[in-house]
Amino acid sequence: MKTAYLSLGQMLKEKGIISEEQLSRALTYQKKQSIRLGEALTEMGITDYEDIIGGLAEQFGFQVVNPMAISIPEDVIATVQKNIAKKHNIIPITKEGGLLIVAISDPLDISTLEDLRFRLNINVECVLATKKNIEDAIKKYYDKVNVKEKTGPFEGYLDGFKSIINAADKSFDYKLGVEEKVEAPIVKLVAFIIDEAVKARASDIHIEPLPTKTRIRYRIDGVCQEVHSIKRSIHDALISRIKILSRIDITEKRKPQDGRISSEVADRPIDIRVSTIPTTCGESIVMRILEKSTVLIQLKNMGFSNYDYINFKSILKKPNGIFLITGPTGSGKSTTLYASLNEVDRSEKKIITVEDPIEYNLSGINQSQVNDTIDLTFPRILRSVLRQDPDIIVIGEIRDIETAEIAVTSALTGHLVLSTLHTNDAPSSIARLVDMGIKPFLLSSSIQAILAQRLVRVICPKCKVPCKIEKSVLESLNLESIDLENTEFCHGTGCEYCNRTGYRGRKPIFEFMSINAEMRNAIFKNEGTRELRRIAHSNGMTTLVEDGLRSACAQITTLDEVIRITSLDSA
């Protein structure tokens, strides 16, 4: 007897793949999430896509295929445009005369098949495949076709080309300014550079003029990699295009300028901060890529030790005082700042931020943008902010004595102030503020805690292997309190997944200095940085080196990376 009249759930239950209790839980979850039963079963981990597809195939009488296990001709792939294939998660399998057979993961998606029939003026039938197999096949086949298409528009502009993306979708982002039909080669080149950088996980794009060429480098996992060499003759056109996108004056080439681009790459919203400076060979541009999804990181997922995490959360509950996050440019300070705001109850607290620029938009928070062209500076906005009855004030960065004084005054008059500062470690932040002109007795009364951080590269999970560390290297760390001789460290040997670097991604390491009575007394007496570090360490502060070693001992990063990133004399 045909089983087509049985529901998917009943069919899977009859086959012994799921139990009655599992089916009941999945139906409840399905109703709550407003999704299909197959999605509910897989999201809950009750069964996998293969079982679901098998059940659907039996229920509707379709054939099951794996598009990754068969060879699909290029002329068949070309039948369906890439954007349609990606949008509906389908891939053409074969074409015979007036019949096109496509692989689809949802047999109930009748509208997609009708849309294809209308677009192609051809009869379309479907077979079933898992969603992941279709996604993998789209990458495999469409990338192979598109590589030829993409080198054409600016062939001859690139002196040398080194792709750092492996098996990635390099589709152009045509939302960057003009219609596809009228795109000039330079327009496509800029779109391609941005698109490739985002998908390569780059944090910055460096476009640097040299005497005979223009060098393009991406900063990936904190390290610059040269990826393109462009003919010097098109440098000015390239810079002008980026200036137009970021609304920068293209006629001004003698002064540094700043701008911003908002766009999407692969359906991911991104902001790009653009900075130009004049050099002897022409204008140099750096484009900082900010992915809006980064702000969704939760504080508990950032890699704090339990001790630091508890202390961090306790500071956010304080009614007043200053909490500083310090580190060099690109160390993740803003991400930590936004993650801390996610911990605050925004329904009960009035939070106002003063930023330059506003990197991410957060609901429930009043965010103000600095604009120097109309004299809307940090100090000017902050003076007005104090009249807005805030509970928490967030200052994007303390850059000068005036901003620092307002921050201290705000902290002493009942506000919690969160801000960032550029210093090497937590104890040296006190000396930096004193150098700015803040009196030590004011700092001792207002500072609640200081967090210093760095980003270390994470060992590639696909080529991670144990490694032996020389005894001399361990001794050079000068950390007698930690036994490292019997610890097994790892490193990455280099593979396609990590572009032969041995690293994939980054994680923060921290140095959390909480200000207790002993520290306040030392700050009041204007003790030096070394003495402040000694007191903080004796009161339980974990230094950057020690926290880095914690990650190295856990085989998250390498000992070499910890030594490269941290200052050993801070231990």
PDB file of C-alpha atoms in Angstrom, residues 211-417:
ATOM      1  CA  PRO A 211      56.293  54.102  -7.113  1.00  0.00           C
ATOM      2  CA  THR A 212      55.521  51.435  -9.735  1.00  0.00           C
ATOM      3  CA  LYS A 213      52.242  49.837  -8.575  1.00  0.00           C
ATOM      4  CA  THR A 214      49.373  50.018  -6.109  1.00  0.00           C
ATOM      5  CA  ARG A 215      49.431  47.364  -3.421  1.00  0.00           C
ATOM      6  CA  ILE A 216      46.226  45.981  -1.918  1.00  0.00           C
ATOM      7  CA  ARG A 217      46.460  44.190   1.388  1.00  0.00           C
ATOM      8  CA  TYR A 218      43.837  42.641   3.667  1.00  0.00           C
ATOM      9  CA  ARG A 219      44.329  42.418   7.413  1.00  0.00           C
ATOM     10  CA  ILE A 220      43.127  38.931   8.312  1.00  0.00           C
ATOM     11  CA  ASP A 221      43.273  37.745  11.924  1.00  0.00           C
ATOM     12  CA  GLY A 222      45.374  40.799  12.731  1.00  0.00           C
ATOM     13  CA  VAL A 223      48.073  40.197  10.092  1.00  0.00           C
ATOM     14  CA  CYS A 224      48.362  42.071   6.775  1.00  0.00           C
ATOM     15  CA  GLN A 225      48.471  39.892   3.647  1.00  0.00           C
ATOM     16  CA  GLU A 226      49.187  41.253   0.173  1.00  0.00           C
ATOM     17  CA  VAL A 227      46.550  39.889  -2.187  1.00  0.00           C
ATOM     18  CA  HIS A 228      46.544  42.128  -5.245  1.00  0.00           C
ATOM     19  CA  SER A 229      48.985  44.278  -7.177  1.00  0.00           C
ATOM     20  CA  ILE A 230      47.254  46.854  -9.370  1.00  0.00           C
ATOM     21  CA  LYS A 231      48.721  48.921 -12.196  1.00  0.00           C
ATOM     22  CA  ARG A 232      49.720  52.381 -11.019  1.00  0.00           C
ATOM     23  CA  SER A 233      47.876  54.008 -13.925  1.00  0.00           C
ATOM     24  CA  ILE A 234      44.435  53.274 -12.441  1.00  0.00           C
ATOM     25  CA  HIS A 235      45.234  54.250  -8.848  1.00  0.00           C
ATOM     26  CA  ASP A 236      43.547  57.670  -9.041  1.00  0.00           C
ATOM     27  CA  ALA A 237      40.400  56.213 -10.614  1.00  0.00           C
ATOM     28  CA  LEU A 238      40.247  53.545  -7.900  1.00  0.00           C
ATOM     29  CA  ILE A 239      40.612  56.126  -5.120  1.00  0.00           C
ATOM     30  CA  SER A 240      37.994  58.398  -6.700  1.00  0.00           C
ATOM     31  CA  ARG A 241      35.469  55.555  -6.876  1.00  0.00           C
ATOM     32  CA  ILE A 242      35.937  54.758  -3.170  1.00  0.00           C
ATOM     33  CA  LYS A 243      35.650  58.453  -2.298  1.00  0.00           C
ATOM     34  CA  ILE A 244      32.357  58.726  -4.175  1.00  0.00           C
ATOM     35  CA  LEU A 245      30.938  55.717  -2.315  1.00  0.00           C
ATOM     36  CA  SER A 246      32.030  57.107   1.062  1.00  0.00           C
ATOM     37  CA  ARG A 247      30.876  60.689   0.279  1.00  0.00           C
ATOM     38  CA  ILE A 248      34.375  62.163   0.500  1.00  0.00           C
ATOM     39  CA  ASP A 249      35.432  65.243  -1.490  1.00  0.00           C
ATOM     40  CA  ILE A 250      37.156  63.787  -4.566  1.00  0.00           C
ATOM     41  CA  THR A 251      38.792  67.119  -5.422  1.00  0.00           C
ATOM     42  CA  GLU A 252      40.664  67.351  -2.106  1.00  0.00           C
ATOM     43  CA  LYS A 253      43.892  65.340  -2.249  1.00  0.00           C
ATOM     44  CA  ARG A 254      46.094  67.330   0.134  1.00  0.00           C
ATOM     45  CA  LYS A 255      44.330  66.634   3.451  1.00  0.00           C
ATOM     46  CA  PRO A 256      43.346  63.474   5.328  1.00  0.00           C
ATOM     47  CA  GLN A 257      39.630  62.721   5.031  1.00  0.00           C
ATOM     48  CA  ASP A 258      37.180  60.292   6.623  1.00  0.00           C
ATOM     49  CA  GLY A 259      34.001  58.755   5.245  1.00  0.00           C
ATOM     50  CA  ARG A 260      31.679  55.804   5.530  1.00  0.00           C
ATOM     51  CA  ILE A 261      30.055  53.191   3.278  1.00  0.00           C
ATOM     52  CA  SER A 262      26.975  51.161   4.254  1.00  0.00           C
ATOM     53  CA  SER A 263      26.203  48.101   2.178  1.00  0.00           C
ATOM     54  CA  GLU A 264      25.521  44.361   2.133  1.00  0.00           C
ATOM     55  CA  VAL A 265      27.739  41.467   1.098  1.00  0.00           C
ATOM     56  CA  ALA A 266      26.159  38.030   0.783  1.00  0.00           C
ATOM     57  CA  ASP A 267      23.055  39.341   2.593  1.00  0.00           C
ATOM     58  CA  ARG A 268      25.189  40.468   5.560  1.00  0.00           C
ATOM     59  CA  PRO A 269      24.875  44.174   6.466  1.00  0.00           C
ATOM     60  CA  ILE A 270      28.262  45.853   6.825  1.00  0.00           C
ATOM     61  CA  ASP A 271      29.615  49.330   7.503  1.00  0.00           C
ATOM     62  CA  ILE A 272      32.973  50.416   6.117  1.00  0.00           C
ATOM     63  CA  ARG A 273      34.894  53.289   7.702  1.00  0.00           C
ATOM     64  CA  VAL A 274      37.129  54.918   5.121  1.00  0.00           C
ATOM     65  CA  SER A 275      40.248  56.942   5.932  1.00  0.00           C
ATOM     66  CA  THR A 276      42.469  58.679   3.369  1.00  0.00           C
ATOM     67  CA  ILE A 277      45.883  60.296   3.821  1.00  0.00           C
ATOM     68  CA  PRO A 278      48.191  61.911   1.248  1.00  0.00           C
ATOM     69  CA  THR A 279      51.584  60.211   0.694  1.00  0.00           C
ATOM     70  CA  THR A 280      54.529  60.907  -1.573  1.00  0.00           C
ATOM     71  CA  CYS A 281      53.179  58.456  -4.158  1.00  0.00           C
ATOM     72  CA  GLY A 282      49.524  59.466  -3.951  1.00  0.00           C
ATOM     73  CA  GLU A 283      46.574  58.984  -1.629  1.00  0.00           C
ATOM     74  CA  SER A 284      46.527  55.918   0.616  1.00  0.00           C
ATOM     75  CA  ILE A 285      43.224  54.491   1.814  1.00  0.00           C
ATOM     76  CA  VAL A 286      42.349  52.192   4.701  1.00  0.00           C
ATOM     77  CA  MET A 287      38.851  50.721   4.854  1.00  0.00           C
ATOM     78  CA  ARG A 288      37.806  49.312   8.244  1.00  0.00           C
ATOM     79  CA  ILE A 289      35.098  46.644   7.813  1.00  0.00           C
ATOM     80  CA  LEU A 290      32.487  46.527  10.569  1.00  0.00           C
ATOM     81  CA  GLU A 291      30.014  43.656  10.501  1.00  0.00           C
ATOM     82  CA  LYS A 292      26.839  44.568  12.350  1.00  0.00           C
ATOM     83  CA  SER A 293      26.358  40.965  13.493  1.00  0.00           C
ATOM     84  CA  THR A 294      29.465  41.300  15.694  1.00  0.00           C
ATOM     85  CA  VAL A 295      27.527  43.399  18.193  1.00  0.00           C
ATOM     86  CA  LEU A 296      25.340  40.382  19.000  1.00  0.00           C
ATOM     87  CA  ILE A 297      28.250  38.741  20.855  1.00  0.00           C
ATOM     88  CA  GLN A 298      27.308  38.055  24.460  1.00  0.00           C
ATOM     89  CA  LEU A 299      29.706  38.901  27.267  1.00  0.00           C
ATOM     90  CA  LYS A 300      29.705  35.311  28.547  1.00  0.00           C
ATOM     91  CA  ASN A 301      30.856  34.054  25.136  1.00  0.00           C
ATOM     92  CA  MET A 302      33.910  36.305  24.902  1.00  0.00           C
ATOM     93  CA  GLY A 303      36.292  33.969  26.734  1.00  0.00           C
ATOM     94  CA  PHE A 304      36.566  35.528  30.197  1.00  0.00           C
ATOM     95  CA  SER A 305      37.754  33.412  33.094  1.00  0.00           C
ATOM     96  CA  ASN A 306      35.019  32.832  35.683  1.00  0.00           C
ATOM     97  CA  TYR A 307      36.745  35.218  38.108  1.00  0.00           C
ATOM     98  CA  ASP A 308      36.998  38.075  35.587  1.00  0.00           C
ATOM     99  CA  TYR A 309      33.473  37.489  34.258  1.00  0.00           C
ATOM    100  CA  ILE A 310      31.932  37.779  37.733  1.00  0.00           C
ATOM    101  CA  ASN A 311      33.958  40.938  38.461  1.00  0.00           C
ATOM    102  CA  PHE A 312      33.026  42.435  35.077  1.00  0.00           C
ATOM    103  CA  LYS A 313      29.295  41.915  35.675  1.00  0.00           C
ATOM    104  CA  SER A 314      29.560  43.387  39.168  1.00  0.00           C
ATOM    105  CA  ILE A 315      31.069  46.602  37.740  1.00  0.00           C
ATOM    106  CA  LEU A 316      28.130  46.989  35.335  1.00  0.00           C
ATOM    107  CA  LYS A 317      25.789  46.968  38.347  1.00  0.00           C
ATOM    108  CA  LYS A 318      27.599  49.868  40.041  1.00  0.00           C
ATOM    109  CA  PRO A 319      25.560  53.094  40.283  1.00  0.00           C
ATOM    110  CA  ASN A 320      28.525  55.347  39.458  1.00  0.00           C
ATOM    111  CA  GLY A 321      32.207  55.443  38.558  1.00  0.00           C
ATOM    112  CA  ILE A 322      34.370  54.979  35.463  1.00  0.00           C
ATOM    113  CA  PHE A 323      34.974  51.666  33.724  1.00  0.00           C
ATOM    114  CA  LEU A 324      37.696  51.820  31.069  1.00  0.00           C
ATOM    115  CA  ILE A 325      38.441  49.344  28.276  1.00  0.00           C
ATOM    116  CA  THR A 326      41.961  49.801  26.930  1.00  0.00           C
ATOM    117  CA  GLY A 327      44.125  48.467  24.150  1.00  0.00           C
ATOM    118  CA  PRO A 328      45.571  49.439  20.771  1.00  0.00           C
ATOM    119  CA  THR A 329      43.524  50.056  17.622  1.00  0.00           C
ATOM    120  CA  GLY A 330      41.880  46.842  16.392  1.00  0.00           C
ATOM    121  CA  SER A 331      42.016  45.007  19.724  1.00  0.00           C
ATOM    122  CA  GLY A 332      38.222  44.591  19.986  1.00  0.00           C
ATOM    123  CA  LYS A 333      37.516  47.377  22.513  1.00  0.00           C
ATOM    124  CA  SER A 334      34.303  48.512  20.811  1.00  0.00           C
ATOM    125  CA  THR A 335      32.998  44.942  20.590  1.00  0.00           C
ATOM    126  CA  THR A 336      33.550  44.472  24.336  1.00  0.00           C
ATOM    127  CA  LEU A 337      31.926  47.844  25.013  1.00  0.00           C
ATOM    128  CA  TYR A 338      28.795  46.894  23.059  1.00  0.00           C
ATOM    129  CA  ALA A 339      28.733  43.405  24.598  1.00  0.00           C
ATOM    130  CA  SER A 340      28.737  45.019  28.050  1.00  0.00           C
ATOM    131  CA  LEU A 341      25.756  47.180  27.072  1.00  0.00           C
ATOM    132  CA  ASN A 342      23.895  44.008  26.115  1.00  0.00           C
ATOM    133  CA  GLU A 343      24.225  42.936  29.770  1.00  0.00           C
ATOM    134  CA  VAL A 344      22.524  46.077  31.087  1.00  0.00           C
ATOM    135  CA  ASP A 345      18.752  46.189  31.576  1.00  0.00           C
ATOM    136  CA  ARG A 346      17.952  48.875  29.011  1.00  0.00           C
ATOM    137  CA  SER A 347      14.280  49.057  30.025  1.00  0.00           C
ATOM    138  CA  GLU A 348      15.151  50.435  33.472  1.00  0.00           C
ATOM    139  CA  LYS A 349      18.334  52.385  32.679  1.00  0.00           C
ATOM    140  CA  LYS A 350      18.683  55.559  30.646  1.00  0.00           C
ATOM    141  CA  ILE A 351      21.768  54.992  28.469  1.00  0.00           C
ATOM    142  CA  ILE A 352      23.308  57.661  26.241  1.00  0.00           C
ATOM    143  CA  THR A 353      26.358  57.107  24.039  1.00  0.00           C
ATOM    144  CA  VAL A 354      28.646  59.672  22.419  1.00  0.00           C
ATOM    145  CA  GLU A 355      30.549  58.073  19.536  1.00  0.00           C
ATOM    146  CA  ASP A 356      32.737  58.941  16.574  1.00  0.00           C
ATOM    147  CA  PRO A 357      31.467  57.225  14.533  1.00  0.00           C
ATOM    148  CA  ILE A 358      28.454  55.211  15.710  1.00  0.00           C
ATOM    149  CA  GLU A 359      29.625  51.703  14.817  1.00  0.00           C
ATOM    150  CA  TYR A 360      26.465  49.723  15.628  1.00  0.00           C
ATOM    151  CA  ASN A 361      22.872  50.727  16.317  1.00  0.00           C
ATOM    152  CA  LEU A 362      21.454  49.307  19.544  1.00  0.00           C
ATOM    153  CA  SER A 363      17.749  49.384  20.388  1.00  0.00           C
ATOM    154  CA  GLY A 364      16.762  51.072  23.624  1.00  0.00           C
ATOM    155  CA  ILE A 365      19.864  53.308  23.675  1.00  0.00           C
ATOM    156  CA  ASN A 366      20.224  56.982  22.751  1.00  0.00           C
ATOM    157  CA  GLN A 367      23.265  57.252  20.488  1.00  0.00           C
ATOM    158  CA  SER A 368      24.872  60.593  19.537  1.00  0.00           C
ATOM    159  CA  GLN A 369      27.294  61.117  16.648  1.00  0.00           C
ATOM    160  CA  VAL A 370      30.250  63.496  16.903  1.00  0.00           C
ATOM    161  CA  ASN A 371      30.430  65.962  13.993  1.00  0.00           C
ATOM    162  CA  ASP A 372      33.480  68.230  14.084  1.00  0.00           C
ATOM    163  CA  THR A 373      32.388  70.165  10.977  1.00  0.00           C
ATOM    164  CA  ILE A 374      29.590  71.818  12.966  1.00  0.00           C
ATOM    165  CA  ASP A 375      31.607  71.914  16.215  1.00  0.00           C
ATOM    166  CA  LEU A 376      29.640  69.015  17.681  1.00  0.00           C
ATOM    167  CA  THR A 377      32.598  67.626  19.637  1.00  0.00           C
ATOM    168  CA  PHE A 378      32.838  65.051  22.440  1.00  0.00           C
ATOM    169  CA  PRO A 379      32.955  67.706  25.207  1.00  0.00           C
ATOM    170  CA  ARG A 380      30.096  69.728  23.740  1.00  0.00           C
ATOM    171  CA  ILE A 381      27.772  66.720  23.446  1.00  0.00           C
ATOM    172  CA  LEU A 382      28.782  65.425  26.888  1.00  0.00           C
ATOM    173  CA  ARG A 383      27.865  68.702  28.575  1.00  0.00           C
ATOM    174  CA  SER A 384      24.373  68.406  27.061  1.00  0.00           C
ATOM    175  CA  VAL A 385      24.144  64.699  27.903  1.00  0.00           C
ATOM    176  CA  LEU A 386      24.430  65.473  31.622  1.00  0.00           C
ATOM    177  CA  ARG A 387      21.166  67.443  31.353  1.00  0.00           C
ATOM    178  CA  GLN A 388      19.392  64.400  29.872  1.00  0.00           C
ATOM    179  CA  ASP A 389      19.243  62.550  33.226  1.00  0.00           C
ATOM    180  CA  PRO A 390      21.246  59.465  32.121  1.00  0.00           C
ATOM    181  CA  ASP A 391      22.092  56.483  34.337  1.00  0.00           C
ATOM    182  CA  ILE A 392      24.917  55.245  32.082  1.00  0.00           C
ATOM    183  CA  ILE A 393      27.067  57.374  29.765  1.00  0.00           C
ATOM    184  CA  VAL A 394      29.159  55.688  27.078  1.00  0.00           C
ATOM    185  CA  ILE A 395      32.025  57.711  25.621  1.00  0.00           C
ATOM    186  CA  GLY A 396      33.463  56.204  22.455  1.00  0.00           C
ATOM    187  CA  GLU A 397      37.009  57.235  23.380  1.00  0.00           C
ATOM    188  CA  ILE A 398      38.727  59.545  25.864  1.00  0.00           C
ATOM    189  CA  ARG A 399      41.041  61.543  23.606  1.00  0.00           C
ATOM    190  CA  ASP A 400      41.756  64.782  25.457  1.00  0.00           C
ATOM    191  CA  ILE A 401      41.778  66.472  28.854  1.00  0.00           C
ATOM    192  CA  GLU A 402      38.360  68.088  28.361  1.00  0.00           C
ATOM    193  CA  THR A 403      36.636  64.769  27.643  1.00  0.00           C
ATOM    194  CA  ALA A 404      38.492  63.111  30.528  1.00  0.00           C
ATOM    195  CA  GLU A 405      37.450  65.855  32.966  1.00  0.00           C
ATOM    196  CA  ILE A 406      33.776  65.555  31.993  1.00  0.00           C
ATOM    197  CA  ALA A 407      33.998  61.756  32.382  1.00  0.00           C
ATOM    198  CA  VAL A 408      35.431  62.120  35.912  1.00  0.00           C
ATOM    199  CA  THR A 409      32.873  64.788  36.840  1.00  0.00           C
ATOM    200  CA  SER A 410      30.035  62.576  35.554  1.00  0.00           C
ATOM    201  CA  ALA A 411      31.309  59.612  37.573  1.00  0.00           C
ATOM    202  CA  LEU A 412      31.555  61.695  40.745  1.00  0.00           C
ATOM    203  CA  THR A 413      28.016  63.043  40.341  1.00  0.00           C
ATOM    204  CA  GLY A 414      26.224  59.690  40.215  1.00  0.00           C
ATOM    205  CA  HIS A 415      26.684  58.312  36.695  1.00  0.00           C
ATOM    206  CA  LEU A 416      28.319  55.108  35.486  1.00  0.00           C
ATOM    207  CA  VAL A 417      30.700  56.028  32.662  1.00  0.00           C
TER     208      VAL A 417
END
